[in-house]
GROMACS .gro file of C-alpha atoms in nm:
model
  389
    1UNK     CA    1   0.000   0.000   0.000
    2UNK     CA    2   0.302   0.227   0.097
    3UNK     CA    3   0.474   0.135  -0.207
    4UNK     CA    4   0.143   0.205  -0.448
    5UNK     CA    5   0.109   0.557  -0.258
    6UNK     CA    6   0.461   0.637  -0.331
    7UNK     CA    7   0.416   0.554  -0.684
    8UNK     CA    8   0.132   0.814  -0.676
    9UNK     CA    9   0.307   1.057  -0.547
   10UNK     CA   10   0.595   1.082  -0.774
   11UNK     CA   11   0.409   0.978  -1.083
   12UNK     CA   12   0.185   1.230  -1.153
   13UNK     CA   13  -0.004   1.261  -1.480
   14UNK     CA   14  -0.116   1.673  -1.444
   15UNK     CA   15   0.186   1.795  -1.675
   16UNK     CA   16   0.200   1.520  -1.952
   17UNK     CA   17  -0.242   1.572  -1.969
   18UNK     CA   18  -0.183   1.939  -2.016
   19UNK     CA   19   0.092   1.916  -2.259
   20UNK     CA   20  -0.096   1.686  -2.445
   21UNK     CA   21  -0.394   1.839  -2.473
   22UNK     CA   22  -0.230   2.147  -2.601
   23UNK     CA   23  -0.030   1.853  -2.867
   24UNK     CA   24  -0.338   1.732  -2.939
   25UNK     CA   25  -0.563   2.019  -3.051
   26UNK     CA   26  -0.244   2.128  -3.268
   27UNK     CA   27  -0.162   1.821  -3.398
   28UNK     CA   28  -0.557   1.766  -3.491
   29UNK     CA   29  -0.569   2.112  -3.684
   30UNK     CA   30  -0.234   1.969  -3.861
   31UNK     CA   31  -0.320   1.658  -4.003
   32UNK     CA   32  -0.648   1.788  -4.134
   33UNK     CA   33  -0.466   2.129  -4.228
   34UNK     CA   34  -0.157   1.947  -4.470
   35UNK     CA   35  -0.361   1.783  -4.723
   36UNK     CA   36  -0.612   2.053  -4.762
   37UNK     CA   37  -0.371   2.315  -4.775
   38UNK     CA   38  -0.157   2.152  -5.050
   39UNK     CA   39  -0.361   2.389  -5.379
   40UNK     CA   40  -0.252   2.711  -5.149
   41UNK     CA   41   0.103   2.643  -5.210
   42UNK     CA   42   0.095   2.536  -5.504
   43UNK     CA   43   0.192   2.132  -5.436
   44UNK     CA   44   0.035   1.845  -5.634
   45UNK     CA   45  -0.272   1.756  -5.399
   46UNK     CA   46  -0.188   1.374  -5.486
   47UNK     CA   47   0.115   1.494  -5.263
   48UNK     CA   48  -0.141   1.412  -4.961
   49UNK     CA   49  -0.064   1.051  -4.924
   50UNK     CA   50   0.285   1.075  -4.969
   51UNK     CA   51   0.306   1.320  -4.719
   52UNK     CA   52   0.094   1.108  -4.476
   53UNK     CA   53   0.305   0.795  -4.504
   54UNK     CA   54   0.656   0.928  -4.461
   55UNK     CA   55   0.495   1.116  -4.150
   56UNK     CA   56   0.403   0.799  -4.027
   57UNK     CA   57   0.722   0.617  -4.138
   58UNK     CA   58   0.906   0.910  -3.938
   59UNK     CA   59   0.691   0.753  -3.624
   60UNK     CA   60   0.797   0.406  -3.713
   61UNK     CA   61   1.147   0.504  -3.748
   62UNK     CA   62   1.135   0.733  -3.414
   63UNK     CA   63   0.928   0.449  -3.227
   64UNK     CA   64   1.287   0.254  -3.253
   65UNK     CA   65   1.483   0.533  -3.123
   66UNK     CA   66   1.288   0.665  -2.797
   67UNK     CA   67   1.335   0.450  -2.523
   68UNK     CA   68   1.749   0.515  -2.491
   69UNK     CA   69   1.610   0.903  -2.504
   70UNK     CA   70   1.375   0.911  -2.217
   71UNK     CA   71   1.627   0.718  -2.003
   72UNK     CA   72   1.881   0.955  -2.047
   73UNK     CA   73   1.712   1.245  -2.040
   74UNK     CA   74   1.409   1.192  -1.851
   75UNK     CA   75   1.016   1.172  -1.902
   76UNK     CA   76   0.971   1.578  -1.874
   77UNK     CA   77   1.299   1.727  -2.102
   78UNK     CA   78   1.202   1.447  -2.335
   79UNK     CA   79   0.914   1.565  -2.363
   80UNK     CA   80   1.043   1.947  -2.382
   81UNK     CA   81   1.266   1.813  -2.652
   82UNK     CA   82   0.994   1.593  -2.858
   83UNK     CA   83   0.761   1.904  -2.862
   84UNK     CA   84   1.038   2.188  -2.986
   85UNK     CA   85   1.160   1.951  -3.273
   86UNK     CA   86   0.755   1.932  -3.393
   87UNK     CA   87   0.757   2.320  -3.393
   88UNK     CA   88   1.064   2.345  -3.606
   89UNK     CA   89   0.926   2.086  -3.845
   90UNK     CA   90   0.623   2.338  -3.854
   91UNK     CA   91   0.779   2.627  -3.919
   92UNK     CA   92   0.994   2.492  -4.163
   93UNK     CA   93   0.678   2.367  -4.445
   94UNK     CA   94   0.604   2.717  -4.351
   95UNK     CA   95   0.977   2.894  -4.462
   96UNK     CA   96   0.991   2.639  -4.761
   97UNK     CA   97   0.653   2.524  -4.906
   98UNK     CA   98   0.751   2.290  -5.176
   99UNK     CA   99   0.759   1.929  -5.203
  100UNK     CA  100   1.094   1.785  -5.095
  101UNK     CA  101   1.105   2.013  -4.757
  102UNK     CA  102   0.760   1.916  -4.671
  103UNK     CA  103   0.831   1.555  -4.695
  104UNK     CA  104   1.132   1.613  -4.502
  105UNK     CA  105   0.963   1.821  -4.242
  106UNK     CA  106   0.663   1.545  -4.204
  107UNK     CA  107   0.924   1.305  -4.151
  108UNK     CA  108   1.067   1.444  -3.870
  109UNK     CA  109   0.753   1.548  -3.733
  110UNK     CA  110   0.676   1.183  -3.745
  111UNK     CA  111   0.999   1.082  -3.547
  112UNK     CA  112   0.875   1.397  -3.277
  113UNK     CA  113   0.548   1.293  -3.255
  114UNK     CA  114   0.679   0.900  -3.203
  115UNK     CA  115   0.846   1.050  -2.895
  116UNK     CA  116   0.566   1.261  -2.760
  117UNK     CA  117   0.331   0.922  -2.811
  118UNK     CA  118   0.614   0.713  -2.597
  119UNK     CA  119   0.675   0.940  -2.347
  120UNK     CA  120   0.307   1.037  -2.202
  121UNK     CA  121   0.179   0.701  -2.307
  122UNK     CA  122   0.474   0.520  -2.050
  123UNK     CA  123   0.462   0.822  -1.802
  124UNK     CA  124   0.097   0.727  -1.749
  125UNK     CA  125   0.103   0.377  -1.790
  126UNK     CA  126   0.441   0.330  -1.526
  127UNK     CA  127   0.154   0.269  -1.233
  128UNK     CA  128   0.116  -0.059  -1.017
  129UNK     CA  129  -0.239  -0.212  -1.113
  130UNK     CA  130  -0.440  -0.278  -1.416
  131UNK     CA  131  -0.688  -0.105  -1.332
  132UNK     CA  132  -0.495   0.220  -1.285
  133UNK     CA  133  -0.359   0.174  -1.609
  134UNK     CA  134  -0.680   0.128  -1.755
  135UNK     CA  135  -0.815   0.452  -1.593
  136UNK     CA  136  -0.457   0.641  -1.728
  137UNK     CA  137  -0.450   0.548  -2.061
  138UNK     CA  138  -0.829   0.651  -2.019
  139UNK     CA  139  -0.725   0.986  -1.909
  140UNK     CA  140  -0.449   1.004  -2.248
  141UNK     CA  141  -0.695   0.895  -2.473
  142UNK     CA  142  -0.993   1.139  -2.410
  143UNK     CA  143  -0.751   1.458  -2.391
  144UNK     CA  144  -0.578   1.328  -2.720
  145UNK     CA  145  -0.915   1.274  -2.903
  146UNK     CA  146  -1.126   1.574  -2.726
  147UNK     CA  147  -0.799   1.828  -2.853
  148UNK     CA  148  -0.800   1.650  -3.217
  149UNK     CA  149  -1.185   1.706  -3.221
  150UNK     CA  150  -1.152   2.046  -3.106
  151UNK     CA  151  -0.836   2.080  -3.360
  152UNK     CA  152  -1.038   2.014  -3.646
  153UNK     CA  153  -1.310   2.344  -3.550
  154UNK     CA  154  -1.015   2.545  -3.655
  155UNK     CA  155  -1.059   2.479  -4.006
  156UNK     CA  156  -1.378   2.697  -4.043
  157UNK     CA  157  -1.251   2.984  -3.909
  158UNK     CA  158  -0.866   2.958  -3.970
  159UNK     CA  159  -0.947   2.849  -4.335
  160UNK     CA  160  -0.615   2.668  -4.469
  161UNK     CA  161  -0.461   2.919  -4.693
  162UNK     CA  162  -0.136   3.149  -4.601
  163UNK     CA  163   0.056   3.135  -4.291
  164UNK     CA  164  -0.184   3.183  -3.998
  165UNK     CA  165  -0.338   2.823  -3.981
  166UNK     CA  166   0.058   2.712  -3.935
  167UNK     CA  167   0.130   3.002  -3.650
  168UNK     CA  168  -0.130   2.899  -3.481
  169UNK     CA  169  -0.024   2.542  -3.484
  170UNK     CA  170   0.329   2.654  -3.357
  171UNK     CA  171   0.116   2.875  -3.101
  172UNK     CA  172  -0.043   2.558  -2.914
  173UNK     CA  173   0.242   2.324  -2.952
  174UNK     CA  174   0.445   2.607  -2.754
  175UNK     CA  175   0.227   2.634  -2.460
  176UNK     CA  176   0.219   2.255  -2.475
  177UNK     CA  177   0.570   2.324  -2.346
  178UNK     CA  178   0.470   2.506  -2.124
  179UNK     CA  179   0.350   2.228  -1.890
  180UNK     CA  180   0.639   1.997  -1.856
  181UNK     CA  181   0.885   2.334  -1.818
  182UNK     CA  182   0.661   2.477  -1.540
  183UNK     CA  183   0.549   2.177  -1.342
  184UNK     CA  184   0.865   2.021  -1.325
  185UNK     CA  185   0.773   1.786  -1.034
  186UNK     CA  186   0.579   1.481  -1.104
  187UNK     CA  187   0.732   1.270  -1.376
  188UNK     CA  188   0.836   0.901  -1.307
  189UNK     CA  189   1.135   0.820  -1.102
  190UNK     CA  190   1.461   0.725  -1.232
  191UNK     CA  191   1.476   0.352  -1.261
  192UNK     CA  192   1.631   0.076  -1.507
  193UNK     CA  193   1.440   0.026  -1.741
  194UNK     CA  194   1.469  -0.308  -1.952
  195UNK     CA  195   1.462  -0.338  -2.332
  196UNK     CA  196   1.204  -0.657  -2.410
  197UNK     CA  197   1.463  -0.916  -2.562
  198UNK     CA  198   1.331  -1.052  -2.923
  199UNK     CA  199   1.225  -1.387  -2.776
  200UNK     CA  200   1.013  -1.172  -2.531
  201UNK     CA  201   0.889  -0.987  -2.785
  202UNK     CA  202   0.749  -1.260  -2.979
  203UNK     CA  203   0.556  -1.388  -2.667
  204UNK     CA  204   0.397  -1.047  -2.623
  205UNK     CA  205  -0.006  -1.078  -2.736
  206UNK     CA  206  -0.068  -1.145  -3.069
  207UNK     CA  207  -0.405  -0.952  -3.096
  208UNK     CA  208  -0.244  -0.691  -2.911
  209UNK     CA  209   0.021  -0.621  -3.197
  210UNK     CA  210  -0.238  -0.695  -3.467
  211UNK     CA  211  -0.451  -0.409  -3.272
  212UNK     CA  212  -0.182  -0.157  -3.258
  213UNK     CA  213  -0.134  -0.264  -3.664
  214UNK     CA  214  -0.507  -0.206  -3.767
  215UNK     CA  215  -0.561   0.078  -3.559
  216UNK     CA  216  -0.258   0.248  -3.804
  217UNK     CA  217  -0.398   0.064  -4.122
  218UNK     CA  218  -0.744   0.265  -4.015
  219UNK     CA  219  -0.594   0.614  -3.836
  220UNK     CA  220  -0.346   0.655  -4.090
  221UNK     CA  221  -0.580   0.719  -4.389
  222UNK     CA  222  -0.844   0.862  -4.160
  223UNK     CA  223  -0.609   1.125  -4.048
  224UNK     CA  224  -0.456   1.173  -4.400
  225UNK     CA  225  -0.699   1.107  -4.666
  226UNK     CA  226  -1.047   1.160  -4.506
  227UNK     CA  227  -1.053   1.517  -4.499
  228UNK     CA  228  -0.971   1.534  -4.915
  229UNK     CA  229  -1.269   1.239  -4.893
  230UNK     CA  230  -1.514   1.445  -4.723
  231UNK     CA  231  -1.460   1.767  -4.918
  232UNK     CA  232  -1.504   1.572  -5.267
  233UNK     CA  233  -1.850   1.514  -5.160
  234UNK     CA  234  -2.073   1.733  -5.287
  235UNK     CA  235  -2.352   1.673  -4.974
  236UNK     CA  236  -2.082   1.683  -4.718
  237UNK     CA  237  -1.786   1.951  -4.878
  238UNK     CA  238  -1.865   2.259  -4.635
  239UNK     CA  239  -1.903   2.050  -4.324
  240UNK     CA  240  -1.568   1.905  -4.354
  241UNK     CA  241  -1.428   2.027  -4.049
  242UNK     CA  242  -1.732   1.927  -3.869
  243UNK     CA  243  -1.767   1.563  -3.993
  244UNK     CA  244  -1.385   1.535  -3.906
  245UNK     CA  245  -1.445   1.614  -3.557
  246UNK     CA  246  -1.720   1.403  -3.517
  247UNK     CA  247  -1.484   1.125  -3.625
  248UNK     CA  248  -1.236   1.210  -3.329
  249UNK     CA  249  -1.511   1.273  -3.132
  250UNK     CA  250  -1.641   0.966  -3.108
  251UNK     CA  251  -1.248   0.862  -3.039
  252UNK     CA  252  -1.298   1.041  -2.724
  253UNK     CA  253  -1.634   0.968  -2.586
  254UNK     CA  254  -1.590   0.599  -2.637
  255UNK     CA  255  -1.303   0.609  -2.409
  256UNK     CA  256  -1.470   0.582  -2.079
  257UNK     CA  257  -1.653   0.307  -2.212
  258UNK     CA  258  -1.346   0.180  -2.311
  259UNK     CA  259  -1.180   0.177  -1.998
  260UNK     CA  260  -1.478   0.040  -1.799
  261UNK     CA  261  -1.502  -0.293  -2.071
  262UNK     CA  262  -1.143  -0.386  -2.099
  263UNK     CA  263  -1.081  -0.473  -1.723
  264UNK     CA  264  -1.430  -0.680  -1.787
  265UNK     CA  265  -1.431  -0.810  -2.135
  266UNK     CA  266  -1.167  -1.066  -2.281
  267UNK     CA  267  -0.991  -0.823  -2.426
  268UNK     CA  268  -0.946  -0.968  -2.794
  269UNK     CA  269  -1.355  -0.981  -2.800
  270UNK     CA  270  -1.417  -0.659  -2.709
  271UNK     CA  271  -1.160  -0.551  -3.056
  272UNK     CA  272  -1.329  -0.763  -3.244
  273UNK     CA  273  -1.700  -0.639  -3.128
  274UNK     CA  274  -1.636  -0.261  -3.208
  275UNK     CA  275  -1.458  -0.365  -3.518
  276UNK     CA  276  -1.803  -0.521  -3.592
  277UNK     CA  277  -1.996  -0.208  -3.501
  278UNK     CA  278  -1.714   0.004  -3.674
  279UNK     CA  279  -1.779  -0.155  -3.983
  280UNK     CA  280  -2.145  -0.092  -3.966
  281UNK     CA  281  -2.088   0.301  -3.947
  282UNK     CA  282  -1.876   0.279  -4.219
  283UNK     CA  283  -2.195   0.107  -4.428
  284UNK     CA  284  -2.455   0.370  -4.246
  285UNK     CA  285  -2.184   0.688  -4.421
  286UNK     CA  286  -2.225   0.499  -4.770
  287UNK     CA  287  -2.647   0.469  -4.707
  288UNK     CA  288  -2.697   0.764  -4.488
  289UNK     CA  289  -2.881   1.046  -4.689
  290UNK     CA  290  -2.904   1.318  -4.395
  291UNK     CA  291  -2.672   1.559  -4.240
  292UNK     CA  292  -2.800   1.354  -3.878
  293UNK     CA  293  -2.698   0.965  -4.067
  294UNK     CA  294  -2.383   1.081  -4.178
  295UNK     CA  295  -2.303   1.279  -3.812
  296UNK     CA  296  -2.402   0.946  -3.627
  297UNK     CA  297  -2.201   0.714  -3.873
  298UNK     CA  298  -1.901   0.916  -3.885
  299UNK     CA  299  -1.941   0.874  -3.488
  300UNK     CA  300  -1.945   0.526  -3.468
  301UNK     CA  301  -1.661   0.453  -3.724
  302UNK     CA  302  -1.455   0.700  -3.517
  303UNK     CA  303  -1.561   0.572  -3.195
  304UNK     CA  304  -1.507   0.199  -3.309
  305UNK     CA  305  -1.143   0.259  -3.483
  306UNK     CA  306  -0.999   0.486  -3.236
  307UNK     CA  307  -1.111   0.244  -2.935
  308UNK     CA  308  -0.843  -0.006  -3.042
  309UNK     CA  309  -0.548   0.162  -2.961
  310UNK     CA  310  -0.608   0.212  -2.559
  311UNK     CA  311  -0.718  -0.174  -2.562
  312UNK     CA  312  -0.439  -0.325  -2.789
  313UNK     CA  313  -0.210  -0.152  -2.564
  314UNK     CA  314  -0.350  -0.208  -2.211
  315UNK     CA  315  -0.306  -0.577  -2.299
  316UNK     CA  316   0.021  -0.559  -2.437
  317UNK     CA  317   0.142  -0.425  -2.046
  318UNK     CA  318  -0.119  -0.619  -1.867
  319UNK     CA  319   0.139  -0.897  -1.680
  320UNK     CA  320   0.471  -0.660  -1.779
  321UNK     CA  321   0.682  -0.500  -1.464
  322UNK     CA  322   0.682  -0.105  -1.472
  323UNK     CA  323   1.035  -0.187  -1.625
  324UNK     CA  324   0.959  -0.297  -1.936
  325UNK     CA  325   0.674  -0.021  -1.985
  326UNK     CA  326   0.843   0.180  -2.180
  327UNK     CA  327   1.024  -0.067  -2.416
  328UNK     CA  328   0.666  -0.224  -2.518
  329UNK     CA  329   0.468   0.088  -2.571
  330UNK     CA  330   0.778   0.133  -2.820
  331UNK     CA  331   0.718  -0.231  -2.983
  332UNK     CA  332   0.324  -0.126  -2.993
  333UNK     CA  333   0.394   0.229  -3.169
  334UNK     CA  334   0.620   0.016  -3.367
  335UNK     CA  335   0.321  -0.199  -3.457
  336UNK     CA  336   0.070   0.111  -3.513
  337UNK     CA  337   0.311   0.253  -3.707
  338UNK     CA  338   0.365   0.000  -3.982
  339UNK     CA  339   0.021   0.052  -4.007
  340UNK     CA  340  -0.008   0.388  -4.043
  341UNK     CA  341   0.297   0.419  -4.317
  342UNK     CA  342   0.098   0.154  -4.570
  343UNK     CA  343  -0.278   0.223  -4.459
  344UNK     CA  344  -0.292   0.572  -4.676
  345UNK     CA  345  -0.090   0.441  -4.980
  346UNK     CA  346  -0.349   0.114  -4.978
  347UNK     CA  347  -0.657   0.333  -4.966
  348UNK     CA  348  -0.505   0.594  -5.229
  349UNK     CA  349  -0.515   0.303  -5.470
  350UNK     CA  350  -0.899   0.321  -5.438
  351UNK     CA  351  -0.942   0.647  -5.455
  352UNK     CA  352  -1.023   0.644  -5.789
  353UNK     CA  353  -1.292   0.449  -5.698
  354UNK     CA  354  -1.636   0.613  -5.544
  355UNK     CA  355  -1.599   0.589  -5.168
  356UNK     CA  356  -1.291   0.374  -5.208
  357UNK     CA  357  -1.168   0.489  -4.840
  358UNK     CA  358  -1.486   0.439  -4.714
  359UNK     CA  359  -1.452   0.049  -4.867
  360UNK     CA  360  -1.115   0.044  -4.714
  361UNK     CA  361  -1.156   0.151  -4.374
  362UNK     CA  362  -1.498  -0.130  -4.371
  363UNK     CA  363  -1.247  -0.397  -4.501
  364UNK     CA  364  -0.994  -0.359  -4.223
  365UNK     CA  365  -1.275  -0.352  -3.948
  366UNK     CA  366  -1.411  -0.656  -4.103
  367UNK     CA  367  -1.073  -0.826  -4.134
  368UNK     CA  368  -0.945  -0.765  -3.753
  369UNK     CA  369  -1.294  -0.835  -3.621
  370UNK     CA  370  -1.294  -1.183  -3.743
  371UNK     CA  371  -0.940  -1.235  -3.671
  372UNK     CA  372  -1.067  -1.077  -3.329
  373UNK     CA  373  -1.312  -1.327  -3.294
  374UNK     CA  374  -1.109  -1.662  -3.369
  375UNK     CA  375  -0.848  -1.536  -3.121
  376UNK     CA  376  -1.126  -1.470  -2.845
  377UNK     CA  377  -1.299  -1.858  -2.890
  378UNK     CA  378  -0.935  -1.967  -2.855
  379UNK     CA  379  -0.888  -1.791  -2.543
  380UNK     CA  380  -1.196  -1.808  -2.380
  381UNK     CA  381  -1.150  -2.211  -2.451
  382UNK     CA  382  -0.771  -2.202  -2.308
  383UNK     CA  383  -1.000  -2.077  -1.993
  384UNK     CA  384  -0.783  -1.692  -2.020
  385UNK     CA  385  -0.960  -1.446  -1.732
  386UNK     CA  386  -1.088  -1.135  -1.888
  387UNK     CA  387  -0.827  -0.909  -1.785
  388UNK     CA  388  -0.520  -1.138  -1.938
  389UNK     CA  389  -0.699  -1.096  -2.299
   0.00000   0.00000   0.00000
């Protein structure tokens, strides 16, 4: 009991919440902001997929790289030093708009926000029980997905032509900062932390890897695609900043739930079930022929393919020491990121076809939820308690 109030004490989630939340409504406006602002400087908008990938091969490259960063440095100047490299990879597609430096500059952004991920997602997750976990990674998802909703807003009234849209990016990201340099108590104490050995690796949970991969085969292209999706549609074009906050939306209000299932639920069922329903909202956008059926479709599918991340990951560290924390949320960004590098070139190549992301984001649902689904009977007849997953 002594030991879990000490933990408390000296782990204490107020700065890397803040900071993120700041991150988050920045980082939000950004992804949305890239792609649509491609025809205001000039760049090829079939740029938009490129530029999504090698973002998101920066964050597979960066999730290799973290963990010997945060033990030397620390959870709070690491995350100082993850934030100030995103702002200069800002303001540099800002100094140079053309196509080599923005690929550049989304790389590195990728390898920054890799770091940001690793660091709050181990600083809140380096707690004693499962539960606790459940109820921090909780916490981390709803202020990432509430700031992304409230990112996307910004698009009405920013618009995404000229320079402001990108200051004000830089703006948030810097009082993001903020948190970590002025509450400088809090963070994790100093211990050894243990890199997972390659024979532990492979006996980490299947389903949760193969969670952490769909939920980048279905972000990825959701992040980077769906707002040039939404904007082609001639019913849906001037709500596009609306309909993509609904989609993060439902990323954050599904989190409670979330967190409440997956200390009840075998965890590989409960993927598999809101793959199920995710794949349903992504059938209600192609049928829905009101402003209300597309809101409450483009609610579910973000509810549904956001929700796998917090779960995937949660069982990944379920049985792991605090030790080892940080070294698997690195193997499970790992796993999200190979995702996210090939999920927006694999739903560009149906692009050309009507609703061809909307057919690929339903395909992946309906692929991990039966994969899901095999992997829960298997479990649940190995006689696996809920909370193992």
């Amino acid at each position: 009991m002594a030991e879990s109030a000490a933990t408390s004490t000296s782990n204490n989630p107020l700065a890397p919440v803040i900071g993120l939340s700041f991150f988050a409504i920045a980082s939000g406006f950004l992804m949305s902001l890239i792609p649509l602002s491609l025809p205001a400087f000039k760049l090829d908008e079939n740029l938009a997929p490129w530029l999504a990938s090698i973002f998101y091969f920066g964050l597979l490259i960066g999730a290799t790289t973290i963990e010997r960063i945060v033990v030397k440095m620390g959870h709070r100047l690491a995350f100082i030093l993850f934030l100030s490299l995103l702002i200069v990879s800002v303001l540099a597609q800002l100094a140079l708009p053309n196509t080599v430096n923005w690929l550049i500059a989304r790389f590195v952004a990728g390898v920054a926000v890799a770091g940001v991920f690793v660091v709050v997602e181990s600083w809140l997750l380096m707690t004693n029980t499962a539960k606790s976990r459940a109820k921090r990674l909780g916490l981390y998802m709803t202020s990432l997905y509430g700031g992304s909703a409230v990112g996307q807003l910004a698009i009405g009234p920013l618009g995404t032509e000229g320079s402001t849209p990108y200051l004000f990016v830089a703006s948030l990201l810097f009082l993001a900062i903020l948190a970590p340099l002025l509450i400088t108590k809090g963070q994790p104490e100093k211990q050894h932390l243990e890199k997972l050995p390659l024979k532990e690796i492979k006996t980490l949970s299947h389903p949760a890897m193969l969670g952490c991969l769909a939920s980048g085969l279905l972000l990825g292209p959701i992040y980077g695609l769906m707002p040039v999706y939404i904007s082609a549609q001639a019913d849906q074009a001037q709500y596009t900043g609306t309909l993509m906050a609904v989609i993060i939306l439902g990323g954050m209000v599904v989190q409670p739930l979330v967190s409440y299932l997956s200390t009840r639920l075998e965890k590989s069922l409960l993927m598999g079930m809101f793959c199920l329903v995710g794949a349903a909202g992504a059938v209600g956008i192609l049928q829905a022929n009101t402003l209300a059926g597309l809101i409450v479709s483009y609610l579910i599918l973000g509810a549904c393919s956001f929700a796998l991340y917090p779960i995937a990951i949660t069982l990944a560290c379920d049985s792991l020491p605090m030790a080892k924390i940080v070294s698997a949320t690195e193997v499970m960004l790992l796993s999200y990121s190979i995702g996210s590098v090939f999920g927006p070139m694999l739903a560009a190549n149906l692009s050309d076809a009507p609703n061809g992301i909307v057919f690929y984001l339903a395909g992946c649902l309906i692929t991990t939820c039966i994969y899901m689904f095999i992997k829960s009977i298997k479990n649940i007849r190995a006689g696996k308690t809920p909370v193992a997953g």
